[in-house]
């Protein structure tokens, strides 16, 4: 798909033209112009379809009389004072959604002139394109049939704006974030026979071109280091476990301590010997959604040359049952030296994260560490698909993430940690066990992780089991299964707080 900006004076004569009205059917300039050219047909169409200009309303007029475009789309933008960047993204996405099943190849937006809006000019143009790009993602590599009906015909999105150069400048960093989100979605959507740890690591190597240093540790190296918790999870799989380390040095101070991200990368979670039932196993190709979000963020940071030093550690394994698989009752020794009684092999995410978290802190002494993981089914019960769960030992970092989440449209909700919960993971024979009791499952998982966080490291754990993928099209900017959740959030956290 091509995304362009063009001067507001451009006369649009082909494809679909998108114009707008605000609440109370107040036509913006381009809509008024189209109404005039059509001798009032636009106004009649709006009246006939109960259009009032509320946000989200959309009227499609095909082959409009007096205009040479194939289609005029009138968008409702709602109240000017509520029309912000995120509303602009959703508005553009709604149009792309509508055109998906049509024969249209080109669409042009002309939405300038909403007085008093929170987003306008170059920022408006850039955010329209951002929404269009996020929405136009598709994962179709494995389709061979009915492509003519299934694939979108749209190849060109143009936004008219008064300052093309400024719009391009505002778009560049958003394009980087969209690209990072695309990468994360691709990885989550890939089937697990294709995307196993070594293949994930190969794809990570593609970031070298962008100036990211990529190091891959295999099982021999991890054994030498003592990563018994991570290796225990992978030992029932034919596929070799991998630890991928990504380093981006964008800060002017090359030696400044980096910020660190850690991602759970369980390329498939069968549960291991504590096997999941069939229905619960479906979708577990997405159990590497944390690692996907983290590598997507690194791609975004590198593409936009973010002025920050950042490292990412991806813990890539496959959790399978096998003669060699880890047993419930096994005791493993983690990289930190602490021992873990593995009572349920399906609580594997915390085991791989234990070693990845320790490695990240030990090797890089980061400013903070944030881990992302599709860690517990319990977080879906608590928060559904609307928020990710946030757990932390640091109020400042938590607050920054809460703000970034609201601004970027990926909100988080903080849940408590505490000594009482920590008691629930005491083991009879080792330093801890890998499951708590029946209750507070997301919290006991987070307590487990906290045992691998050094006291002085500000740490956040994001449980993204409810947001990493979705069934159907529930959210305005997300067309497909893998959401790429986390890339927009982390990029925003960095942009607003951690760049030179
Ligand atoms: N990957 C799952 C969590 C999950 C469940 C993600 C549903 C997305 C949707 C994780 O490894 C897991 O199996 N967790 C167990 C933990 C339990 C055994 C303590 C769970 O949530 O049931
Ligand atoms: Mn599991
Ligand atoms: Zn899992």
Short mmCIF file of C-alpha atoms and ligand atoms in Angstrom, two decimals:
data_model
loop_
_atom_site.label_atom_id
_atom_site.label_comp_id
_atom_site.label_asym_id
_atom_site.label_seq_id
_atom_site.Cartn_x
_atom_site.Cartn_y
_atom_site.Cartn_z
CA UNK A 1 0.00 0.00 0.00
CA UNK A 2 1.18 3.47 -0.89
CA UNK A 3 0.55 6.29 1.58
CA UNK A 4 0.90 9.87 0.31
CA UNK A 5 0.24 13.46 1.20
CA UNK A 6 -0.83 16.01 -1.40
CA UNK A 7 -1.53 19.71 -1.46
CA UNK A 8 -5.01 20.72 -0.36
CA UNK A 9 -5.58 22.37 -3.71
CA UNK A 10 -5.43 19.06 -5.57
CA UNK A 11 -8.59 18.37 -7.51
CA UNK A 12 -9.66 14.81 -6.78
CA UNK A 13 -11.15 13.23 -9.88
CA UNK A 14 -10.83 9.51 -9.40
CA UNK A 15 -11.19 6.80 -6.78
CA UNK A 16 -13.04 7.49 -3.55
CA UNK A 17 -13.10 10.89 -1.91
CA UNK A 18 -13.61 11.19 1.84
CA UNK A 19 -15.04 14.41 3.25
CA UNK A 20 -16.51 15.20 6.66
CA UNK A 21 -19.07 16.90 8.81
CA UNK A 22 -19.08 17.63 12.52
CA UNK A 23 -21.92 17.09 14.93
CA UNK A 24 -25.14 18.81 13.88
CA UNK A 25 -24.35 18.00 10.22
CA UNK A 26 -22.03 20.97 9.88
CA UNK A 27 -20.30 20.29 6.56
CA UNK A 28 -16.56 20.95 6.48
CA UNK A 29 -15.27 22.86 3.42
CA UNK A 30 -14.64 19.84 1.16
CA UNK A 31 -18.05 18.38 2.00
CA UNK A 32 -19.74 21.69 1.30
CA UNK A 33 -17.92 21.89 -2.02
CA UNK A 34 -19.04 18.39 -2.97
CA UNK A 35 -22.60 19.25 -1.98
CA UNK A 36 -22.51 22.26 -4.25
CA UNK A 37 -21.00 20.36 -7.17
CA UNK A 38 -23.69 17.70 -6.81
CA UNK A 39 -26.40 20.35 -6.65
CA UNK A 40 -27.41 19.37 -3.13
CA UNK A 41 -27.43 15.60 -3.69
CA UNK A 42 -24.93 15.11 -0.85
CA UNK A 43 -27.16 16.93 1.61
CA UNK A 44 -30.15 14.86 0.51
CA UNK A 45 -28.19 11.63 0.90
CA UNK A 46 -27.17 12.63 4.43
CA UNK A 47 -30.71 13.52 5.42
CA UNK A 48 -32.03 10.27 3.96
CA UNK A 49 -29.56 8.21 5.97
CA UNK A 50 -30.12 9.82 9.38
CA UNK A 51 -26.61 11.27 9.35
CA UNK A 52 -26.00 13.81 12.11
CA UNK A 53 -22.22 14.09 12.04
CA UNK A 54 -21.67 12.00 15.19
CA UNK A 55 -18.25 10.37 15.45
CA UNK A 56 -18.20 7.06 13.65
CA UNK A 57 -21.03 7.77 11.21
CA UNK A 58 -20.24 7.11 7.60
CA UNK A 59 -22.37 7.63 4.49
CA UNK A 60 -21.25 6.23 1.17
CA UNK A 61 -22.59 7.78 -2.04
CA UNK A 62 -21.73 5.82 -5.15
CA UNK A 63 -21.18 7.49 -8.53
CA UNK A 64 -22.24 10.87 -7.15
CA UNK A 65 -23.87 13.15 -9.70
CA UNK A 66 -21.79 16.20 -10.62
CA UNK A 67 -18.54 14.68 -9.31
CA UNK A 68 -16.08 12.55 -11.24
CA UNK A 69 -15.04 10.34 -8.31
CA UNK A 70 -16.42 6.80 -8.02
CA UNK A 71 -17.59 7.32 -4.53
CA UNK A 72 -18.02 10.06 -1.99
CA UNK A 73 -17.75 9.09 1.65
CA UNK A 74 -19.00 11.52 4.26
CA UNK A 75 -17.55 10.91 7.71
CA UNK A 76 -18.99 12.11 10.97
CA UNK A 77 -16.24 13.54 13.16
CA UNK A 78 -18.37 14.34 16.21
CA UNK A 79 -17.72 17.38 18.39
CA UNK A 80 -14.68 19.41 17.40
CA UNK A 81 -13.38 19.60 20.98
CA UNK A 82 -13.38 15.79 21.20
CA UNK A 83 -11.72 15.18 17.85
CA UNK A 84 -8.16 14.14 18.72
CA UNK A 85 -5.36 12.04 17.21
CA UNK A 86 -6.95 8.78 18.21
CA UNK A 87 -10.35 9.83 16.79
CA UNK A 88 -8.61 10.72 13.53
CA UNK A 89 -6.94 7.29 13.41
CA UNK A 90 -10.25 5.53 14.02
CA UNK A 91 -12.05 7.64 11.41
CA UNK A 92 -9.54 6.72 8.72
CA UNK A 93 -9.65 3.09 9.81
CA UNK A 94 -13.43 3.03 9.48
CA UNK A 95 -13.13 4.15 5.86
CA UNK A 96 -10.51 1.52 5.08
CA UNK A 97 -12.74 -1.11 6.67
CA UNK A 98 -15.64 -0.03 4.48
CA UNK A 99 -13.60 -0.09 1.27
CA UNK A 100 -12.03 -3.46 1.92
CA UNK A 101 -14.70 -5.47 0.16
CA UNK A 102 -15.04 -3.06 -2.76
CA UNK A 103 -13.34 -2.64 -6.11
CA UNK A 104 -11.76 0.64 -5.14
CA UNK A 105 -8.02 1.09 -5.69
CA UNK A 106 -7.47 4.65 -4.44
CA UNK A 107 -8.88 6.78 -1.65
CA UNK A 108 -8.27 10.44 -0.87
CA UNK A 109 -9.08 12.14 2.43
CA UNK A 110 -9.97 15.83 2.56
CA UNK A 111 -10.90 16.51 6.17
CA UNK A 112 -9.38 19.92 6.80
CA UNK A 113 -11.23 22.75 8.47
CA UNK A 114 -12.71 21.45 11.72
CA UNK A 115 -12.36 24.53 13.91
CA UNK A 116 -11.45 23.96 17.56
CA UNK A 117 -10.38 20.35 17.00
CA UNK A 118 -7.63 18.81 19.16
CA UNK A 119 -5.79 17.61 16.08
CA UNK A 120 -5.34 19.57 12.86
CA UNK A 121 -2.99 20.28 9.98
CA UNK A 122 0.09 18.08 9.67
CA UNK A 123 -0.76 16.05 12.79
CA UNK A 124 -4.23 15.36 11.51
CA UNK A 125 -2.88 14.22 8.15
CA UNK A 126 -0.24 11.99 9.77
CA UNK A 127 -2.74 10.41 12.15
CA UNK A 128 -5.19 9.68 9.35
CA UNK A 129 -2.46 7.81 7.53
CA UNK A 130 -1.44 6.05 10.74
CA UNK A 131 -5.00 4.78 11.27
CA UNK A 132 -5.23 3.74 7.62
CA UNK A 133 -1.95 1.85 7.77
CA UNK A 134 -2.76 0.03 11.01
CA UNK A 135 -6.15 -0.97 9.65
CA UNK A 136 -4.95 -2.05 6.21
CA UNK A 137 -2.71 -4.79 7.62
CA UNK A 138 -3.59 -8.25 6.34
CA UNK A 139 -2.03 -11.67 6.86
CA UNK A 140 -2.80 -13.49 3.63
CA UNK A 141 0.41 -15.40 2.79
CA UNK A 142 -1.25 -18.75 3.25
CA UNK A 143 -4.31 -18.19 1.08
CA UNK A 144 -4.30 -19.64 -2.40
CA UNK A 145 -7.99 -19.50 -3.27
CA UNK A 146 -10.59 -16.81 -4.06
CA UNK A 147 -7.92 -14.16 -3.85
CA UNK A 148 -9.90 -11.88 -6.09
CA UNK A 149 -12.72 -11.68 -3.58
CA UNK A 150 -10.67 -11.87 -0.43
CA UNK A 151 -7.80 -9.49 -0.97
CA UNK A 152 -8.28 -5.77 -0.79
CA UNK A 153 -7.90 -3.92 -4.10
CA UNK A 154 -6.91 -0.69 -2.43
CA UNK A 155 -3.33 0.32 -3.26
CA UNK A 156 -3.20 4.03 -2.62
CA UNK A 157 -4.20 6.24 0.30
CA UNK A 158 -3.75 10.01 -0.09
CA UNK A 159 -4.37 12.69 2.48
CA UNK A 160 -4.79 16.30 1.40
CA UNK A 161 -3.15 18.82 3.66
CA UNK A 162 -2.05 22.44 3.59
CA UNK A 163 1.55 21.64 4.53
CA UNK A 164 2.79 18.51 2.78
CA UNK A 165 6.34 18.77 4.11
CA UNK A 166 5.17 19.09 7.72
CA UNK A 167 2.78 16.16 7.29
CA UNK A 168 5.58 13.96 5.95
CA UNK A 169 7.73 14.92 8.90
CA UNK A 170 4.96 14.11 11.38
CA UNK A 171 4.31 10.80 9.60
CA UNK A 172 7.87 9.43 9.66
CA UNK A 173 7.93 8.38 13.35
CA UNK A 174 4.35 7.07 13.16
CA UNK A 175 5.29 5.02 10.12
CA UNK A 176 8.10 3.47 12.18
CA UNK A 177 5.60 2.52 14.88
CA UNK A 178 3.22 1.05 12.30
CA UNK A 179 6.09 -0.98 10.83
CA UNK A 180 7.00 -2.27 14.28
CA UNK A 181 3.36 -3.18 14.86
CA UNK A 182 3.24 -5.00 11.53
CA UNK A 183 6.27 -7.07 12.52
CA UNK A 184 4.70 -7.98 15.87
CA UNK A 185 1.42 -8.94 14.18
CA UNK A 186 3.17 -11.06 11.56
CA UNK A 187 5.05 -12.99 14.23
CA UNK A 188 1.91 -13.61 16.30
CA UNK A 189 -0.08 -14.68 13.24
CA UNK A 190 2.53 -17.10 11.87
CA UNK A 191 1.64 -20.75 12.52
CA UNK A 192 3.88 -22.57 14.99
CA UNK A 193 5.17 -25.10 12.48
CA UNK A 194 6.71 -22.14 10.64
CA UNK A 195 7.67 -19.88 13.53
CA UNK A 196 9.68 -21.91 16.06
CA UNK A 197 12.48 -20.42 18.19
CA UNK A 198 15.28 -20.67 15.60
CA UNK A 199 13.07 -19.17 12.89
CA UNK A 200 12.07 -16.33 15.23
CA UNK A 201 15.77 -15.73 15.87
CA UNK A 202 16.44 -15.65 12.11
CA UNK A 203 13.75 -13.02 11.69
CA UNK A 204 15.28 -11.02 14.51
CA UNK A 205 18.53 -10.92 12.54
CA UNK A 206 16.76 -8.80 9.93
CA UNK A 207 17.05 -5.89 12.39
CA UNK A 208 20.82 -5.84 11.85
CA UNK A 209 20.17 -3.82 8.67
CA UNK A 210 18.64 -1.09 10.83
CA UNK A 211 21.71 -0.82 13.05
CA UNK A 212 20.51 -3.14 15.82
CA UNK A 213 23.06 -5.55 17.28
CA UNK A 214 21.55 -9.02 17.41
CA UNK A 215 23.06 -11.85 19.46
CA UNK A 216 21.57 -15.34 19.54
CA UNK A 217 22.38 -17.83 22.31
CA UNK A 218 21.60 -21.50 21.73
CA UNK A 219 21.11 -24.27 24.26
CA UNK A 220 24.80 -25.01 24.74
CA UNK A 221 25.56 -21.42 25.67
CA UNK A 222 22.52 -21.15 27.91
CA UNK A 223 23.49 -24.35 29.68
CA UNK A 224 26.97 -23.00 30.27
CA UNK A 225 25.43 -19.86 31.78
CA UNK A 226 23.11 -21.88 34.00
CA UNK A 227 19.70 -21.03 32.61
CA UNK A 228 18.05 -24.11 34.06
CA UNK A 229 14.58 -22.58 34.30
CA UNK A 230 14.36 -21.61 30.63
CA UNK A 231 16.00 -24.79 29.39
CA UNK A 232 13.68 -26.99 31.42
CA UNK A 233 10.69 -25.62 29.52
CA UNK A 234 12.27 -26.26 26.12
CA UNK A 235 13.62 -29.72 26.86
CA UNK A 236 10.53 -31.56 25.67
CA UNK A 237 10.68 -29.95 22.24
CA UNK A 238 12.46 -31.06 19.07
CA UNK A 239 13.13 -27.38 18.43
CA UNK A 240 16.13 -25.75 20.04
CA UNK A 241 15.47 -22.98 22.58
CA UNK A 242 17.00 -19.60 21.80
CA UNK A 243 17.76 -16.44 23.69
CA UNK A 244 17.85 -13.41 21.41
CA UNK A 245 19.45 -10.19 22.60
CA UNK A 246 18.85 -6.97 20.66
CA UNK A 247 20.78 -3.78 21.33
CA UNK A 248 19.95 -0.34 19.98
CA UNK A 249 22.38 2.47 20.81
CA UNK A 250 20.63 5.67 19.77
CA UNK A 251 21.56 7.90 22.69
CA UNK A 252 24.28 10.50 22.17
CA UNK A 253 25.79 9.09 25.33
CA UNK A 254 26.88 5.71 24.02
CA UNK A 255 27.74 4.49 27.50
CA UNK A 256 24.45 5.53 29.15
CA UNK A 257 22.68 2.63 30.89
CA UNK A 258 20.06 1.20 28.56
CA UNK A 259 16.40 0.65 29.19
CA UNK A 260 15.49 -3.04 28.92
CA UNK A 261 12.55 -5.00 27.57
CA UNK A 262 12.04 -8.72 28.10
CA UNK A 263 9.56 -10.79 26.12
CA UNK A 264 7.96 -14.18 26.70
CA UNK A 265 8.47 -16.07 23.47
CA UNK A 266 6.73 -19.41 23.84
CA UNK A 267 6.31 -20.21 20.15
CA UNK A 268 3.77 -22.84 21.03
CA UNK A 269 2.36 -23.66 24.46
CA UNK A 270 0.86 -27.13 24.58
CA UNK A 271 1.10 -27.01 28.36
CA UNK A 272 3.83 -29.66 28.29
CA UNK A 273 3.06 -32.78 30.34
CA UNK A 274 0.43 -30.73 32.17
CA UNK A 275 -1.21 -30.78 28.76
CA UNK A 276 -3.84 -28.21 27.88
CA UNK A 277 -7.26 -29.48 26.77
CA UNK A 278 -7.87 -29.13 23.01
CA UNK A 279 -9.92 -25.94 23.13
CA UNK A 280 -7.43 -24.26 25.45
CA UNK A 281 -4.50 -25.13 23.20
CA UNK A 282 -5.91 -23.40 20.15
CA UNK A 283 -4.33 -20.03 19.65
CA UNK A 284 -1.24 -20.93 21.67
CA UNK A 285 0.91 -20.06 18.67
CA UNK A 286 0.37 -16.54 20.00
CA UNK A 287 2.12 -17.28 23.28
CA UNK A 288 5.15 -15.44 21.93
CA UNK A 289 3.15 -12.19 21.81
CA UNK A 290 5.38 -10.60 24.46
CA UNK A 291 8.54 -11.29 22.45
CA UNK A 292 6.75 -10.06 19.32
CA UNK A 293 5.81 -6.76 20.96
CA UNK A 294 9.32 -6.28 22.23
CA UNK A 295 11.02 -6.93 18.87
CA UNK A 296 8.37 -4.78 17.17
CA UNK A 297 9.25 -1.96 19.55
CA UNK A 298 12.96 -2.34 18.79
CA UNK A 299 12.17 -2.16 15.08
CA UNK A 300 10.16 1.02 15.61
CA UNK A 301 12.89 2.62 17.74
CA UNK A 302 15.58 1.77 15.18
CA UNK A 303 13.50 2.91 12.20
CA UNK A 304 12.86 6.29 13.75
CA UNK A 305 16.39 6.46 15.15
CA UNK A 306 15.15 7.03 18.68
CA UNK A 307 17.69 8.80 20.88
CA UNK A 308 17.84 6.13 23.52
CA UNK A 309 19.90 3.09 24.42
CA UNK A 310 17.58 0.10 24.56
CA UNK A 311 18.11 -3.63 24.89
CA UNK A 312 15.66 -6.46 24.44
CA UNK A 313 15.89 -10.05 25.61
CA UNK A 314 13.58 -12.58 23.97
CA UNK A 315 13.13 -15.95 25.66
CA UNK A 316 12.19 -18.29 22.82
CA UNK A 317 11.06 -21.84 23.53
CA UNK A 318 8.45 -24.37 22.57
CA UNK A 319 6.55 -26.05 25.44
CA UNK A 320 5.90 -29.65 24.40
CA UNK A 321 5.22 -33.03 26.04
CA UNK A 322 7.75 -35.71 25.22
CA UNK A 323 9.83 -38.48 26.78
CA UNK A 324 12.43 -35.87 27.59
CA UNK A 325 9.96 -33.25 28.75
CA UNK A 326 10.12 -31.60 32.15
CA UNK A 327 7.87 -33.34 34.71
CA UNK A 328 5.54 -31.81 37.26
CA UNK A 329 7.60 -32.27 40.49
CA UNK A 330 10.96 -31.49 38.84
CA UNK A 331 13.21 -28.97 40.55
CA UNK A 332 15.28 -26.66 38.35
CA UNK A 333 18.03 -24.17 39.18
CA UNK A 334 17.62 -20.76 37.60
CA UNK A 335 20.34 -18.44 36.35
CA UNK A 336 19.90 -16.39 39.55
CA UNK A 337 20.83 -19.47 41.59
CA UNK A 338 17.35 -19.78 43.08
CA UNK A 339 15.67 -23.16 42.78
CA UNK A 340 12.14 -23.73 41.52
CA UNK A 341 9.82 -26.66 42.06
CA UNK A 342 7.90 -27.07 38.82
CA UNK A 343 4.48 -28.33 39.86
CA UNK A 344 2.68 -27.47 36.65
CA UNK A 345 4.53 -27.49 33.34
CA UNK A 346 1.84 -25.21 31.88
CA UNK A 347 3.04 -22.38 34.12
CA UNK A 348 6.07 -22.13 31.82
CA UNK A 349 6.10 -18.44 30.94
CA UNK A 350 7.34 -17.39 34.37
CA UNK A 351 10.13 -19.99 34.14
CA UNK A 352 11.55 -18.65 30.89
CA UNK A 353 11.11 -15.06 32.07
CA UNK A 354 12.93 -15.79 35.33
CA UNK A 355 16.16 -16.44 33.43
CA UNK A 356 15.62 -13.74 30.81
CA UNK A 357 14.90 -11.09 33.46
CA UNK A 358 17.99 -12.06 35.43
CA UNK A 359 20.14 -12.09 32.33
CA UNK A 360 18.93 -8.63 31.27
CA UNK A 361 19.74 -7.11 34.67
CA UNK A 362 23.03 -8.93 35.17
CA UNK A 363 24.43 -8.20 31.74
CA UNK A 364 23.17 -4.64 31.16
CA UNK A 365 22.43 -3.04 34.57
CA UNK A 366 19.50 -1.27 32.90
CA UNK A 367 17.68 1.90 34.02
CA UNK A 368 14.56 -0.24 34.26
CA UNK A 369 13.23 -3.50 32.94
CA UNK A 370 9.77 -4.07 31.51
CA UNK A 371 8.62 -7.57 30.67
CA UNK A 372 5.70 -8.40 28.40
CA UNK A 373 4.08 -11.82 28.52
CA UNK A 374 0.91 -13.66 27.65
CA UNK A 375 1.28 -15.04 31.15
CA UNK A 376 -2.07 -16.02 32.62
CA UNK A 377 -5.59 -16.93 31.60
CA UNK A 378 -6.63 -15.25 34.85
CA UNK A 379 -5.84 -11.78 33.47
CA UNK A 380 -8.52 -12.34 30.82
CA UNK A 381 -11.02 -13.08 33.57
CA UNK A 382 -10.05 -9.88 35.38
CA UNK A 383 -9.59 -7.36 32.57
CA UNK A 384 -10.84 -8.93 29.34
CA UNK A 385 -9.45 -7.42 26.17
CA UNK A 386 -9.62 -3.79 27.25
CA UNK A 387 -6.53 -3.43 29.42
CA UNK A 388 -3.29 -5.27 29.96
CA UNK A 389 -2.48 -6.04 33.58
CA UNK A 390 0.38 -4.04 35.07
CA UNK A 391 2.45 -5.12 38.08
CA UNK A 392 5.36 -3.12 39.37
CA UNK A 393 7.78 -2.25 42.15
CA UNK A 394 7.99 1.37 40.95
CA UNK A 395 5.29 4.07 41.01
CA UNK A 396 7.09 6.42 38.62
CA UNK A 397 7.52 3.88 35.84
CA UNK A 398 3.97 2.61 36.38
CA UNK A 399 2.63 6.14 36.09
CA UNK A 400 4.57 6.77 32.91
CA UNK A 401 3.19 3.60 31.39
CA UNK A 402 -0.36 4.45 32.43
CA UNK A 403 -0.03 7.83 30.70
CA UNK A 404 1.60 6.38 27.60
CA UNK A 405 -1.08 3.70 27.41
CA UNK A 406 -3.89 6.23 27.44
CA UNK A 407 -2.19 8.40 24.83
CA UNK A 408 -1.29 5.53 22.53
CA UNK A 409 -4.60 3.70 22.77
CA UNK A 410 -3.12 0.68 24.57
CA UNK A 411 -4.28 1.16 28.15
CA UNK A 412 -2.96 -0.72 31.17
CA UNK A 413 -4.44 -1.34 34.61
CA UNK A 414 -2.33 -1.78 37.71
CA UNK A 415 -2.93 -4.69 40.06
CA UNK A 416 -1.35 -5.18 43.50
CA UNK A 417 1.66 -7.13 44.69
CA UNK A 418 2.37 -7.96 48.32
CA UNK A 419 3.93 -10.27 50.90
CA UNK A 420 0.70 -12.18 51.43
CA UNK A 421 0.60 -13.13 47.77
CA UNK A 422 4.28 -13.99 47.74
CA UNK A 423 3.69 -16.58 50.49
CA UNK A 424 1.46 -18.49 48.12
CA UNK A 425 4.42 -19.60 46.02
CA UNK A 426 6.48 -21.08 48.86
CA UNK A 427 7.64 -24.59 48.06
CA UNK A 428 7.97 -27.56 50.41
CA UNK A 429 11.40 -28.49 49.05
CA UNK A 430 12.80 -25.65 46.91
CA UNK A 431 13.07 -21.84 47.05
CA UNK A 432 9.67 -21.46 45.37
CA UNK A 433 7.10 -23.32 43.34
CA UNK A 434 5.85 -22.22 39.94
CA UNK A 435 2.14 -22.06 40.80
CA UNK A 436 0.10 -20.39 43.52
CA UNK A 437 -3.29 -21.55 44.70
CA UNK A 438 -6.65 -21.33 43.01
CA UNK A 439 -7.00 -17.58 43.43
CA UNK A 440 -5.21 -14.44 42.26
CA UNK A 441 -3.43 -16.36 39.49
CA UNK A 442 -2.14 -13.29 37.66
CA UNK A 443 -0.76 -11.83 40.88
CA UNK A 444 1.02 -14.97 42.05
CA UNK A 445 2.59 -15.21 38.58
CA UNK A 446 3.84 -11.63 38.96
CA UNK A 447 5.11 -12.38 42.48
CA UNK A 448 7.11 -15.20 41.00
CA UNK A 449 8.69 -12.85 38.46
CA UNK A 450 9.49 -10.30 41.15
CA UNK A 451 11.74 -12.84 42.83
CA UNK A 452 14.01 -12.45 39.78
CA UNK A 453 14.08 -8.66 39.92
CA UNK A 454 16.91 -7.01 41.81
CA UNK A 455 15.72 -4.66 44.56
CA UNK A 456 17.12 -1.58 42.90
CA UNK A 457 15.81 -2.23 39.40
CA UNK A 458 12.55 -0.45 38.60
CA UNK A 459 10.45 -3.18 37.04
CA UNK A 460 7.11 -3.54 35.33
CA UNK A 461 5.45 -6.76 34.27
CA UNK A 462 2.69 -6.46 31.68
CA UNK A 463 0.38 -9.47 31.44
CA UNK A 464 -0.88 -9.20 27.86
CA UNK A 465 -2.75 -12.52 27.60
CA UNK A 466 -6.01 -10.63 27.00
CA UNK A 467 -4.76 -8.17 24.40
CA UNK A 468 -2.11 -9.89 22.25
CA UNK A 469 -4.70 -11.36 19.92
CA UNK A 470 -8.40 -10.98 19.30
CA UNK A 471 -11.15 -12.92 17.60
CA UNK A 472 -12.86 -11.03 14.80
CA UNK A 473 -12.55 -7.30 14.36
CA UNK A 474 -13.35 -5.81 17.74
CA UNK A 475 -11.05 -2.82 17.78
CA UNK A 476 -11.07 -0.01 15.20
CA UNK A 477 -7.39 -0.18 14.26
CA UNK A 478 -6.90 -3.93 14.27
CA UNK A 479 -8.05 -6.01 11.33
CA UNK A 480 -6.72 -9.42 12.14
CA UNK A 481 -5.88 -11.86 14.88
CA UNK A 482 -2.50 -10.71 16.14
CA UNK A 483 -2.88 -7.17 17.46
CA UNK A 484 0.74 -6.08 17.79
CA UNK A 485 -0.28 -4.80 21.22
CA UNK A 486 2.55 -3.11 23.10
CA UNK A 487 4.52 -1.52 20.28
CA UNK A 488 2.56 1.72 20.37
CA UNK A 489 2.65 1.74 24.19
CA UNK A 490 6.40 1.16 24.56
CA UNK A 491 7.31 3.50 21.75
CA UNK A 492 5.26 6.22 23.40
CA UNK A 493 6.81 5.54 26.81
CA UNK A 494 10.25 6.02 25.27
CA UNK A 495 9.32 9.04 23.16
CA UNK A 496 7.73 10.87 26.09
CA UNK A 497 10.26 10.03 28.82
CA UNK A 498 13.52 8.41 27.79
CA UNK A 499 15.08 10.14 24.80
CA UNK A 500 17.99 12.61 24.87
N1 LIG B 1 0.14 -19.10 27.89
C1 LIG B 1 -0.65 -19.40 29.02
C2 LIG B 1 -1.58 -18.25 29.42
C3 LIG B 1 -2.68 -17.90 28.46
C4 LIG B 1 -3.94 -18.46 28.60
C5 LIG B 1 -2.50 -16.97 27.46
C6 LIG B 1 -4.97 -18.10 27.74
C7 LIG B 1 -3.52 -16.60 26.62
C8 LIG B 1 -4.75 -17.17 26.75
C9 LIG B 1 0.24 -19.73 30.21
O1 LIG B 1 1.43 -20.34 29.91
C10 LIG B 1 -0.53 -20.68 31.06
O2 LIG B 1 -0.79 -21.76 30.61
N2 LIG B 1 -0.89 -20.26 32.27
C11 LIG B 1 -1.65 -21.06 33.16
C12 LIG B 1 -1.02 -20.94 34.53
C13 LIG B 1 -1.52 -21.94 35.51
C14 LIG B 1 -1.09 -23.34 35.12
C15 LIG B 1 -0.97 -21.60 36.87
C16 LIG B 1 -3.07 -20.53 33.15
O3 LIG B 1 -3.28 -19.33 33.04
O4 LIG B 1 -3.97 -21.36 33.24
MN1 LIG B 2 1.27 -22.43 29.73
ZN1 LIG B 3 2.22 -19.93 28.07
#
